[in-house]
Amino acid sequence: MVTHDVAIVGGGCVGCSVAKSLAEQSSLDIAVLEKEYHLAEHQSGRNSGVLHPGFNYEPGSLKAQFSTEGTRRMKEYARANDIPLDECGVVVVAQSDEEEARLETLKAQADENGVETEILHGEEQIKQYEPHAVGHAALHCPEAASIDSQKYVYTLASDAEDSGVDFYMGYAVEQLRRRRDGYLIETNKGRLEADYVVNAAGLYADTLAHDVGVGEEYQVVPFRGEYYELTPERRDLCESMIYPTPDPSLPFLGVHYTRRTDDKVIVGPNAVLAFGREAYRNTNFDVGELVETLGYEGFWKLLGSPKMMQVAWDELRKSYRKEAFVDAARRLVPDARSSDFRRSYAGIRAQVVRDDGQLVKDPVFERGPDSLHVLNAVSPGLTSSLPFGDFLADEVLNDLGEAET
Ligand SMILES: Cc1cc2nc3c(=O)[nH]c(=O)nc-3n(C[C@H](O)[C@H](O)[C@H](O)COP(=O)(O)OP(=O)(O)OC[C@H]3O[C@@H](n4cnc5c(N)ncnc54)[C@H](O)[C@@H]3O)c2cc1C
């Protein structure tokens, strides 16, 4: 039977970043097991591709620290490795006095987190950056950028491979079985052994963690984020990125415009309950997984508040009625017309909900016996992935008592 010191489950940006960091810091024998035949098939390749520096996150939090450092490091990494990157900046638009006041909070957070931003007052100033965006005021952050997330993950993997990591593609981990030390890993292609397991399985991280009695108070509730894109002749409606002012009481950013590195302008995502962890279309169902979500008490407690019910209903309408989606998008850019939008791809967030109905906003990582489980690598998980990978690798090395080489 093949044996490794460390087996990492999941070939997304988190798994590949941990693999690269561990391999570069130690002489451990490391493997990455990925159920698909391609890397970044799920969240890491189906996102907005935005590098979010930490103006949106509470000063001192891990999210603020990782996203700010992550933005800078990913830009350097992209430049050094020819990964498509567009350092276009973002404009966060306020459309009411209340939102304008919130921009001041974002600016104060940005200052504390060491992120450069400026407040744009009135339409004239906004139009210098985004001629078609409409609002009372805006926050401009020149550090925000757009990156090719799939190419990024492949580059991480190639660096990891160069440092000796073995990639097992098409290996779906079906069960983790505890041995006296380490694990027997049951896969669709037979068994492997590892002294230590890092669970970075994204949408299925909770099920693997529950296998070994970890994180039982959490469950992934899959929220699909659907995108439209502007038709090529109307891409000039957005020069860089246009975001609404975030509502701190809501878990997800509202529908926004992002100019990608391939020059497409994507609009979205919404946030609608997915009827399966990989149900990428609103007509896809996985009955077993849907029953699992509907049978979860945390899900019903989450939906218990009238505000969340209203949000869920609004998001559902945006999924099934193009006009509802377009209305949300036109709040930011009224010049856009329905015929300017066509359906694009979707991604699904591995959003963790606790038994008490709390939707967890911060990354969660929990230790099990000889294992580390990444349970809530939510946005800005892509942006944060380099420092987060280093952080997790240090945890593994500490657990294994390995000195850095
Ligand atoms: C719609 C959307 C938009 C987003 N936009 C942004 C953004 O603009 N900026 C940003 O910073 N972040 C963004 N994010 C968040 C970011 O994409 C995620 O935080 C990040 O990709 C999580 O990476 P991951 O490696 O944990 O998960 P994943 O990329 O999902 O990787 C997990 C991997 O594990 C594999 N796997 C699962 N189960 C098994 C098993 N049993 N055996 C073997 N392999 C298994 C899967 O196939 C998958 O490849 C967005 C996310 C979504 C969904």
Tab-separated table of C-alpha atoms and ligand atoms in Angstrom:
chain	number	residue	atom	x	y	z
A	1	MET	CA	0.000	0.000	0.000
A	2	VAL	CA	1.245	3.510	-0.828
A	3	THR	CA	2.117	5.541	2.256
A	4	HIS	CA	2.703	9.270	2.630
A	5	ASP	CA	3.593	11.449	5.584
A	6	VAL	CA	0.825	13.925	4.752
A	7	ALA	CA	-2.220	13.487	2.513
A	8	ILE	CA	-4.094	16.622	1.512
A	9	VAL	CA	-7.648	16.063	0.296
A	10	GLY	CA	-8.710	18.662	-2.287
A	11	GLY	CA	-6.982	20.278	-5.242
A	12	GLY	CA	-8.421	23.776	-4.882
A	13	CYS	CA	-6.471	26.898	-3.988
A	14	VAL	CA	-6.364	25.950	-0.290
A	15	GLY	CA	-5.160	22.357	-0.764
A	16	CYS	CA	-2.576	23.358	-3.383
A	17	SER	CA	-1.321	26.305	-1.336
A	18	VAL	CA	-0.851	24.131	1.764
A	19	ALA	CA	0.912	21.504	-0.370
A	20	LYS	CA	3.309	24.068	-1.856
A	21	SER	CA	4.061	25.644	1.509
A	22	LEU	CA	4.597	22.318	3.298
A	23	ALA	CA	6.807	20.963	0.538
A	24	GLU	CA	8.924	24.105	0.418
A	25	GLN	CA	9.425	24.135	4.188
A	26	SER	CA	10.033	20.464	4.938
A	27	SER	CA	11.213	17.164	3.554
A	28	LEU	CA	7.866	15.481	4.231
A	29	ASP	CA	6.452	13.055	1.673
A	30	ILE	CA	3.227	14.795	0.618
A	31	ALA	CA	0.285	13.801	-1.586
A	32	VAL	CA	-2.729	15.722	-2.853
A	33	LEU	CA	-5.846	13.644	-3.585
A	34	GLU	CA	-8.362	15.264	-5.902
A	35	LYS	CA	-11.570	13.578	-7.020
A	36	GLU	CA	-11.741	15.393	-10.367
A	37	TYR	CA	-9.320	14.950	-13.267
A	38	HIS	CA	-8.682	18.711	-13.295
A	39	LEU	CA	-7.706	21.079	-10.505
A	40	ALA	CA	-9.866	24.053	-9.466
A	41	GLU	CA	-13.047	22.472	-10.836
A	42	HIS	CA	-15.186	23.815	-8.010
A	43	GLN	CA	-14.992	26.985	-5.888
A	44	SER	CA	-11.407	27.848	-6.852
A	45	GLY	CA	-12.222	27.917	-10.548
A	46	ARG	CA	-15.816	29.153	-10.353
A	47	ASN	CA	-15.589	32.508	-8.621
A	48	SER	CA	-15.286	36.203	-9.457
A	49	GLY	CA	-11.482	36.052	-9.479
A	50	VAL	CA	-11.204	39.234	-7.442
A	51	LEU	CA	-8.323	40.050	-5.120
A	52	HIS	CA	-10.053	41.788	-2.216
A	53	PRO	CA	-7.684	43.824	-0.046
A	54	GLY	CA	-9.005	44.108	3.496
A	55	PHE	CA	-11.219	47.195	3.550
A	56	ASN	CA	-14.283	45.062	4.117
A	57	TYR	CA	-13.031	43.155	7.138
A	58	GLU	CA	-12.738	43.973	10.814
A	59	PRO	CA	-9.285	45.276	11.707
A	60	GLY	CA	-7.168	42.676	13.453
A	61	SER	CA	-9.238	39.738	12.146
A	62	LEU	CA	-7.606	36.870	10.279
A	63	LYS	CA	-9.748	37.764	7.243
A	64	ALA	CA	-8.374	41.332	7.221
A	65	GLN	CA	-4.814	40.173	7.688
A	66	PHE	CA	-4.899	37.332	5.139
A	67	SER	CA	-6.795	39.261	2.469
A	68	THR	CA	-4.510	42.294	2.610
A	69	GLU	CA	-1.308	40.260	2.647
A	70	GLY	CA	-2.819	37.778	0.183
A	71	THR	CA	-3.660	40.494	-2.360
A	72	ARG	CA	-0.091	41.780	-2.362
A	73	ARG	CA	1.524	38.363	-2.438
A	74	MET	CA	-0.764	37.052	-5.183
A	75	LYS	CA	0.043	40.052	-7.348
A	76	GLU	CA	3.779	39.383	-6.961
A	77	TYR	CA	3.228	35.673	-7.573
A	78	ALA	CA	1.148	36.384	-10.677
A	79	ARG	CA	3.782	38.737	-12.091
A	80	ALA	CA	6.564	36.234	-11.438
A	81	ASN	CA	4.649	33.353	-13.036
A	82	ASP	CA	2.827	34.963	-15.961
A	83	ILE	CA	-0.601	34.453	-14.412
A	84	PRO	CA	-3.104	36.848	-16.003
A	85	LEU	CA	-3.703	39.753	-13.614
A	86	ASP	CA	-5.539	43.036	-14.083
A	87	GLU	CA	-4.750	45.635	-11.424
A	88	CYS	CA	-7.865	47.613	-12.224
A	89	GLY	CA	-9.081	48.627	-8.728
A	90	VAL	CA	-12.664	48.685	-7.472
A	91	VAL	CA	-15.353	51.325	-6.976
A	92	VAL	CA	-17.828	50.605	-4.144
A	93	VAL	CA	-20.898	52.729	-4.764
A	94	ALA	CA	-23.232	54.200	-2.120
A	95	GLN	CA	-26.773	55.070	-3.158
A	96	SER	CA	-28.270	56.435	0.071
A	97	ASP	CA	-27.129	58.475	3.041
A	98	GLU	CA	-27.037	55.306	5.094
A	99	GLU	CA	-24.742	53.615	2.572
A	100	GLU	CA	-22.587	56.719	2.370
A	101	ALA	CA	-22.071	56.561	6.142
A	102	ARG	CA	-21.060	52.907	5.772
A	103	LEU	CA	-18.392	53.904	3.258
A	104	GLU	CA	-16.758	55.933	6.033
A	105	THR	CA	-16.622	52.761	8.135
A	106	LEU	CA	-15.031	50.884	5.250
A	107	LYS	CA	-12.509	53.694	4.791
A	108	ALA	CA	-11.628	53.623	8.512
A	109	GLN	CA	-11.196	49.834	8.338
A	110	ALA	CA	-9.025	50.192	5.250
A	111	ASP	CA	-6.838	52.754	7.032
A	112	GLU	CA	-6.399	50.468	10.032
A	113	ASN	CA	-5.646	47.492	7.809
A	114	GLY	CA	-3.088	49.478	5.819
A	115	VAL	CA	-5.076	49.460	2.568
A	116	GLU	CA	-5.088	52.503	0.299
A	117	THR	CA	-8.560	53.905	-0.433
A	118	GLU	CA	-10.181	57.253	-1.185
A	119	ILE	CA	-13.757	58.481	-0.918
A	120	LEU	CA	-15.206	59.813	-4.153
A	121	HIS	CA	-17.812	62.524	-3.566
A	122	GLY	CA	-20.646	62.842	-6.048
A	123	GLU	CA	-21.262	61.615	-9.577
A	124	GLU	CA	-18.472	63.675	-11.153
A	125	GLN	CA	-15.752	61.979	-9.140
A	126	ILE	CA	-17.283	58.505	-9.569
A	127	LYS	CA	-17.436	58.990	-13.321
A	128	GLN	CA	-13.688	59.593	-13.492
A	129	TYR	CA	-13.305	55.875	-12.761
A	130	GLU	CA	-16.624	54.415	-13.856
A	131	PRO	CA	-18.495	56.597	-16.357
A	132	HIS	CA	-21.695	54.499	-16.173
A	133	ALA	CA	-21.932	53.905	-12.398
A	134	VAL	CA	-24.464	55.922	-10.445
A	135	GLY	CA	-24.364	56.840	-6.757
A	136	HIS	CA	-24.055	59.600	-4.117
A	137	ALA	CA	-20.488	58.661	-3.266
A	138	ALA	CA	-18.073	55.781	-3.629
A	139	LEU	CA	-15.018	54.199	-2.105
A	140	HIS	CA	-12.205	53.681	-4.578
A	141	CYS	CA	-9.592	51.062	-3.776
A	142	PRO	CA	-6.812	50.909	-6.362
A	143	GLU	CA	-5.293	47.773	-4.785
A	144	ALA	CA	-8.175	45.481	-5.779
A	145	ALA	CA	-7.416	43.356	-8.834
A	146	SER	CA	-8.709	40.565	-10.983
A	147	ILE	CA	-6.805	37.310	-11.530
A	148	ASP	CA	-7.160	34.101	-13.539
A	149	SER	CA	-7.938	31.790	-10.626
A	150	GLN	CA	-7.620	28.506	-12.542
A	151	LYS	CA	-4.205	29.390	-13.910
A	152	TYR	CA	-3.220	30.429	-10.389
A	153	VAL	CA	-4.163	27.036	-8.900
A	154	TYR	CA	-2.320	25.179	-11.665
A	155	THR	CA	0.783	27.290	-10.978
A	156	LEU	CA	0.603	26.499	-7.249
A	157	ALA	CA	0.294	22.807	-8.086
A	158	SER	CA	3.205	22.922	-10.480
A	159	ASP	CA	5.394	24.573	-7.804
A	160	ALA	CA	4.278	21.918	-5.318
A	161	GLU	CA	5.037	19.145	-7.799
A	162	ASP	CA	8.490	20.612	-8.454
A	163	SER	CA	9.084	20.383	-4.698
A	164	GLY	CA	8.150	16.697	-4.696
A	165	VAL	CA	4.383	16.601	-4.024
A	166	ASP	CA	2.494	13.705	-5.655
A	167	PHE	CA	-0.890	14.526	-7.193
A	168	TYR	CA	-3.498	11.755	-7.387
A	169	MET	CA	-6.090	13.008	-9.862
A	170	GLY	CA	-9.474	11.276	-10.075
A	171	TYR	CA	-9.092	9.936	-6.519
A	172	ALA	CA	-12.279	10.535	-4.535
A	173	VAL	CA	-11.778	10.003	-0.825
A	174	GLU	CA	-14.714	7.940	0.381
A	175	GLN	CA	-13.748	7.464	3.989
A	176	LEU	CA	-11.029	8.309	6.464
A	177	ARG	CA	-10.352	5.391	8.798
A	178	ARG	CA	-8.359	5.966	11.911
A	179	ARG	CA	-5.314	3.726	12.501
A	180	ARG	CA	-3.278	3.757	15.687
A	181	ASP	CA	-1.177	6.495	14.075
A	182	GLY	CA	-2.555	8.296	11.078
A	183	TYR	CA	-5.185	7.099	8.621
A	184	LEU	CA	-6.222	4.527	6.110
A	185	ILE	CA	-7.722	6.537	3.290
A	186	GLU	CA	-10.395	4.710	1.331
A	187	THR	CA	-10.741	6.048	-2.201
A	188	ASN	CA	-12.642	5.016	-5.332
A	189	LYS	CA	-9.305	3.650	-6.578
A	190	GLY	CA	-8.173	1.741	-3.512
A	191	ARG	CA	-6.467	2.503	-0.226
A	192	LEU	CA	-3.607	4.788	0.736
A	193	GLU	CA	-2.029	5.419	4.094
A	194	ALA	CA	-0.945	8.689	5.640
A	195	ASP	CA	0.383	9.719	9.025
A	196	TYR	CA	-1.484	13.002	8.816
A	197	VAL	CA	-4.451	14.278	6.803
A	198	VAL	CA	-5.286	17.841	5.779
A	199	ASN	CA	-8.937	18.062	4.773
A	200	ALA	CA	-9.337	20.868	2.222
A	201	ALA	CA	-12.273	19.260	0.432
A	202	GLY	CA	-14.345	22.438	0.089
A	203	LEU	CA	-17.999	21.546	-0.429
A	204	TYR	CA	-17.436	18.117	1.153
A	205	ALA	CA	-15.023	19.125	3.931
A	206	ASP	CA	-17.725	18.753	6.593
A	207	THR	CA	-18.583	15.171	5.617
A	208	LEU	CA	-14.933	14.078	5.829
A	209	ALA	CA	-14.501	15.910	9.133
A	210	HIS	CA	-17.631	14.248	10.549
A	211	ASP	CA	-16.094	10.863	9.577
A	212	VAL	CA	-13.483	11.402	12.268
A	213	GLY	CA	-15.750	13.137	14.775
A	214	VAL	CA	-14.615	16.689	14.008
A	215	GLY	CA	-16.811	19.766	13.478
A	216	GLU	CA	-20.063	17.939	14.129
A	217	GLU	CA	-21.780	21.196	15.072
A	218	TYR	CA	-21.288	22.461	11.513
A	219	GLN	CA	-22.749	21.563	8.145
A	220	VAL	CA	-22.042	22.929	4.686
A	221	VAL	CA	-25.116	24.566	3.186
A	222	PRO	CA	-24.365	25.080	-0.503
A	223	PHE	CA	-25.244	28.535	-1.842
A	224	ARG	CA	-25.065	28.889	-5.607
A	225	GLY	CA	-23.778	32.138	-7.067
A	226	GLU	CA	-24.970	32.667	-10.647
A	227	TYR	CA	-23.428	35.096	-13.085
A	228	TYR	CA	-24.566	36.886	-16.169
A	229	GLU	CA	-22.045	38.529	-18.481
A	230	LEU	CA	-22.314	41.655	-20.580
A	231	THR	CA	-22.428	41.118	-24.302
A	232	PRO	CA	-19.066	41.998	-25.911
A	233	GLU	CA	-20.333	45.238	-27.472
A	234	ARG	CA	-21.593	46.481	-24.058
A	235	ARG	CA	-18.530	45.644	-21.948
A	236	ASP	CA	-17.657	49.339	-21.908
A	237	LEU	CA	-20.383	49.785	-19.266
A	238	CYS	CA	-17.773	48.708	-16.707
A	239	GLU	CA	-14.120	49.723	-16.844
A	240	SER	CA	-12.900	47.956	-13.698
A	241	MET	CA	-15.114	46.619	-10.905
A	242	ILE	CA	-18.318	48.170	-9.570
A	243	TYR	CA	-19.673	46.928	-6.224
A	244	PRO	CA	-22.661	47.986	-4.124
A	245	THR	CA	-22.000	49.057	-0.528
A	246	PRO	CA	-22.098	45.837	1.480
A	247	ASP	CA	-24.831	45.355	4.075
A	248	PRO	CA	-23.013	44.095	7.195
A	249	SER	CA	-26.090	42.152	8.320
A	250	LEU	CA	-25.992	40.030	5.151
A	251	PRO	CA	-23.508	37.254	4.521
A	252	PHE	CA	-22.783	37.845	0.824
A	253	LEU	CA	-21.833	40.878	-1.250
A	254	GLY	CA	-24.610	41.994	-3.570
A	255	VAL	CA	-24.615	41.612	-7.362
A	256	HIS	CA	-21.599	43.454	-8.800
A	257	TYR	CA	-19.663	43.981	-12.016
A	258	THR	CA	-16.187	42.518	-12.495
A	259	ARG	CA	-13.916	42.934	-15.474
A	260	ARG	CA	-12.053	39.629	-15.739
A	261	THR	CA	-8.562	39.115	-17.043
A	262	ASP	CA	-9.990	37.739	-20.305
A	263	ASP	CA	-11.865	41.071	-20.641
A	264	LYS	CA	-15.306	39.584	-20.078
A	265	VAL	CA	-17.445	41.638	-17.720
A	266	ILE	CA	-19.287	39.302	-15.381
A	267	VAL	CA	-22.256	40.432	-13.332
A	268	GLY	CA	-23.214	38.625	-10.130
A	269	PRO	CA	-23.173	36.463	-8.184
A	270	ASN	CA	-26.516	36.095	-6.471
A	271	ALA	CA	-26.754	33.675	-3.527
A	272	VAL	CA	-29.434	31.023	-3.795
A	273	LEU	CA	-29.756	27.677	-2.023
A	274	ALA	CA	-28.302	25.009	-4.332
A	275	PHE	CA	-30.277	21.769	-4.549
A	276	GLY	CA	-27.045	19.783	-4.267
A	277	ARG	CA	-23.439	20.587	-3.410
A	278	GLU	CA	-22.440	20.594	-7.069
A	279	ALA	CA	-25.814	21.529	-8.567
A	280	TYR	CA	-24.545	24.330	-10.801
A	281	ARG	CA	-27.804	24.976	-12.637
A	282	ASN	CA	-31.103	25.965	-11.091
A	283	THR	CA	-32.609	22.862	-12.710
A	284	ASN	CA	-30.051	20.444	-11.140
A	285	PHE	CA	-31.092	18.367	-8.115
A	286	ASP	CA	-29.213	15.914	-5.954
A	287	VAL	CA	-32.063	14.453	-3.966
A	288	GLY	CA	-29.889	12.944	-1.198
A	289	GLU	CA	-27.997	16.190	-0.648
A	290	LEU	CA	-31.140	18.297	-0.798
A	291	VAL	CA	-32.766	16.081	1.830
A	292	GLU	CA	-29.616	16.442	3.931
A	293	THR	CA	-29.862	20.267	3.797
A	294	LEU	CA	-33.620	20.330	4.393
A	295	GLY	CA	-33.204	17.918	7.290
A	296	TYR	CA	-30.612	20.121	8.977
A	297	GLU	CA	-31.977	22.030	11.968
A	298	GLY	CA	-29.317	24.767	11.528
A	299	PHE	CA	-30.706	25.540	8.068
A	300	TRP	CA	-34.243	26.108	9.376
A	301	LYS	CA	-32.956	28.206	12.269
A	302	LEU	CA	-31.003	30.299	9.755
A	303	LEU	CA	-34.176	30.865	7.745
A	304	GLY	CA	-36.064	31.654	10.951
A	305	SER	CA	-35.599	35.428	10.787
A	306	PRO	CA	-38.003	37.405	8.575
A	307	LYS	CA	-35.012	39.254	7.056
A	308	MET	CA	-33.318	36.019	5.944
A	309	MET	CA	-36.632	34.734	4.519
A	310	GLN	CA	-36.981	37.925	2.510
A	311	VAL	CA	-33.360	37.680	1.285
A	312	ALA	CA	-33.847	34.019	0.335
A	313	TRP	CA	-36.971	34.901	-1.641
A	314	ASP	CA	-35.279	37.844	-3.428
A	315	GLU	CA	-32.297	35.688	-4.370
A	316	LEU	CA	-34.554	32.915	-5.634
A	317	ARG	CA	-36.334	35.402	-7.883
A	318	LYS	CA	-32.979	36.563	-9.266
A	319	SER	CA	-32.193	32.960	-10.128
A	320	TYR	CA	-35.407	32.156	-11.996
A	321	ARG	CA	-36.343	35.589	-13.397
A	322	LYS	CA	-33.773	37.394	-15.483
A	323	GLU	CA	-35.593	40.703	-14.972
A	324	ALA	CA	-35.166	40.483	-11.183
A	325	PHE	CA	-31.425	39.931	-11.654
A	326	VAL	CA	-31.147	42.724	-14.187
A	327	ASP	CA	-33.026	45.121	-11.860
A	328	ALA	CA	-30.398	44.503	-9.154
A	329	ALA	CA	-27.591	45.057	-11.659
A	330	ARG	CA	-29.192	48.225	-13.092
A	331	ARG	CA	-29.232	49.856	-9.649
A	332	LEU	CA	-25.479	50.312	-10.106
A	333	VAL	CA	-25.441	50.900	-13.856
A	334	PRO	CA	-28.822	52.207	-15.061
A	335	ASP	CA	-27.566	52.459	-18.663
A	336	ALA	CA	-27.526	48.663	-18.861
A	337	ARG	CA	-30.515	47.070	-20.609
A	338	SER	CA	-31.855	43.557	-20.262
A	339	SER	CA	-30.576	42.612	-23.734
A	340	ASP	CA	-27.013	43.511	-22.603
A	341	PHE	CA	-26.937	40.508	-20.228
A	342	ARG	CA	-26.543	36.857	-21.090
A	343	ARG	CA	-26.299	33.913	-18.753
A	344	SER	CA	-22.811	32.846	-17.793
A	345	TYR	CA	-21.344	30.313	-15.334
A	346	ALA	CA	-22.123	29.603	-11.657
A	347	GLY	CA	-20.128	28.687	-8.582
A	348	ILE	CA	-21.251	27.177	-5.286
A	349	ARG	CA	-20.067	28.460	-1.919
A	350	ALA	CA	-19.233	25.879	0.753
A	351	GLN	CA	-20.948	27.982	3.381
A	352	VAL	CA	-20.872	26.512	6.852
A	353	VAL	CA	-23.934	26.901	9.092
A	354	ARG	CA	-23.855	26.014	12.773
A	355	ASP	CA	-26.478	23.902	14.534
A	356	ASP	CA	-27.847	27.059	16.187
A	357	GLY	CA	-28.555	28.600	12.756
A	358	GLN	CA	-25.559	30.916	12.706
A	359	LEU	CA	-24.081	31.420	9.268
A	360	VAL	CA	-20.342	31.397	9.947
A	361	LYS	CA	-18.475	34.272	8.294
A	362	ASP	CA	-14.881	33.496	9.319
A	363	PRO	CA	-12.688	30.635	8.154
A	364	VAL	CA	-12.953	27.628	10.470
A	365	PHE	CA	-10.155	25.123	10.867
A	366	GLU	CA	-10.379	22.394	13.451
A	367	ARG	CA	-7.910	19.805	14.609
A	368	GLY	CA	-8.736	16.137	14.787
A	369	PRO	CA	-6.423	13.324	15.746
A	370	ASP	CA	-3.470	13.567	13.291
A	371	SER	CA	-5.546	15.801	11.057
A	372	LEU	CA	-6.511	19.385	10.255
A	373	HIS	CA	-9.892	20.265	8.742
A	374	VAL	CA	-10.597	23.452	6.780
A	375	LEU	CA	-14.318	23.912	7.159
A	376	ASN	CA	-15.293	27.350	6.001
A	377	ALA	CA	-12.863	28.705	3.414
A	378	VAL	CA	-15.401	31.290	2.264
A	379	SER	CA	-14.725	34.456	0.278
A	380	PRO	CA	-12.154	35.985	0.183
A	381	GLY	CA	-10.667	32.497	0.306
A	382	LEU	CA	-8.993	32.834	-3.071
A	383	THR	CA	-7.367	36.152	-2.132
A	384	SER	CA	-6.238	34.761	1.219
A	385	SER	CA	-4.925	31.456	-0.052
A	386	LEU	CA	-1.158	32.140	0.020
A	387	PRO	CA	-0.930	33.347	3.641
A	388	PHE	CA	-3.685	30.924	4.706
A	389	GLY	CA	-1.747	28.037	3.132
A	390	ASP	CA	1.392	29.073	5.055
A	391	PHE	CA	-0.603	29.376	8.254
A	392	LEU	CA	-2.114	25.905	7.859
A	393	ALA	CA	1.251	24.404	6.876
A	394	ASP	CA	2.764	25.805	10.096
A	395	GLU	CA	-0.040	24.177	12.083
A	396	VAL	CA	0.699	20.829	10.415
A	397	LEU	CA	4.442	21.146	11.015
A	398	ASN	CA	3.796	21.989	14.662
A	399	ASP	CA	1.528	18.978	15.035
A	400	LEU	CA	4.135	16.742	13.455
A	401	GLY	CA	6.917	18.294	15.504
A	402	GLU	CA	8.827	19.049	12.315
A	403	ALA	CA	11.441	21.775	12.438
A	404	GLU	CA	11.601	24.046	9.415
A	405	THR	CA	14.413	23.139	7.048
B	1	LIG	C1	-19.453	32.259	-6.628
B	1	LIG	C2	-18.184	32.482	-5.841
B	1	LIG	C3	-17.481	33.673	-5.975
B	1	LIG	C4	-16.317	33.883	-5.248
B	1	LIG	N1	-15.569	35.002	-5.493
B	1	LIG	C5	-14.396	35.160	-4.855
B	1	LIG	C6	-13.558	36.258	-5.166
B	1	LIG	O1	-13.826	37.040	-6.063
B	1	LIG	N2	-12.412	36.419	-4.453
B	1	LIG	C7	-12.048	35.557	-3.461
B	1	LIG	O2	-11.022	35.781	-2.830
B	1	LIG	N3	-12.808	34.466	-3.179
B	1	LIG	C8	-13.953	34.255	-3.860
B	1	LIG	N4	-14.712	33.152	-3.607
B	1	LIG	C9	-14.280	32.215	-2.574
B	1	LIG	C10	-13.193	31.264	-3.075
B	1	LIG	O3	-13.472	30.827	-4.369
B	1	LIG	C11	-13.092	30.091	-2.098
B	1	LIG	O4	-12.917	30.610	-0.791
B	1	LIG	C12	-11.925	29.168	-2.411
B	1	LIG	O5	-11.899	28.835	-3.774
B	1	LIG	C13	-12.014	27.908	-1.565
B	1	LIG	O6	-11.000	27.044	-2.000
B	1	LIG	P1	-10.925	25.553	-1.501
B	1	LIG	O7	-9.631	25.002	-1.989
B	1	LIG	O8	-11.190	25.507	-0.036
B	1	LIG	O9	-12.190	24.819	-2.139
B	1	LIG	P2	-12.418	24.196	-3.597
B	1	LIG	O10	-11.880	25.048	-4.658
B	1	LIG	O11	-13.863	23.858	-3.663
B	1	LIG	O12	-11.553	22.880	-3.575
B	1	LIG	C14	-11.942	21.703	-2.897
B	1	LIG	C15	-11.513	20.538	-3.760
B	1	LIG	O13	-11.749	19.341	-3.040
B	1	LIG	C16	-12.162	18.342	-3.968
B	1	LIG	N5	-12.867	17.319	-3.213
B	1	LIG	C17	-14.049	17.437	-2.557
B	1	LIG	N6	-14.364	16.277	-1.971
B	1	LIG	C18	-13.360	15.407	-2.241
B	1	LIG	C19	-13.123	14.041	-1.911
B	1	LIG	N7	-13.990	13.349	-1.160
B	1	LIG	N8	-11.996	13.456	-2.364
B	1	LIG	C20	-11.109	14.156	-3.126
B	1	LIG	N9	-11.289	15.451	-3.488
B	1	LIG	C21	-12.397	16.058	-3.040
B	1	LIG	C22	-13.056	19.110	-4.934
B	1	LIG	O14	-13.188	18.429	-6.169
B	1	LIG	C23	-12.319	20.432	-5.044
B	1	LIG	O15	-11.428	20.476	-6.147
B	1	LIG	C24	-15.863	32.885	-4.334
B	1	LIG	C25	-16.567	31.678	-4.217
B	1	LIG	C26	-17.698	31.468	-4.974
B	1	LIG	C27	-18.392	30.148	-4.894
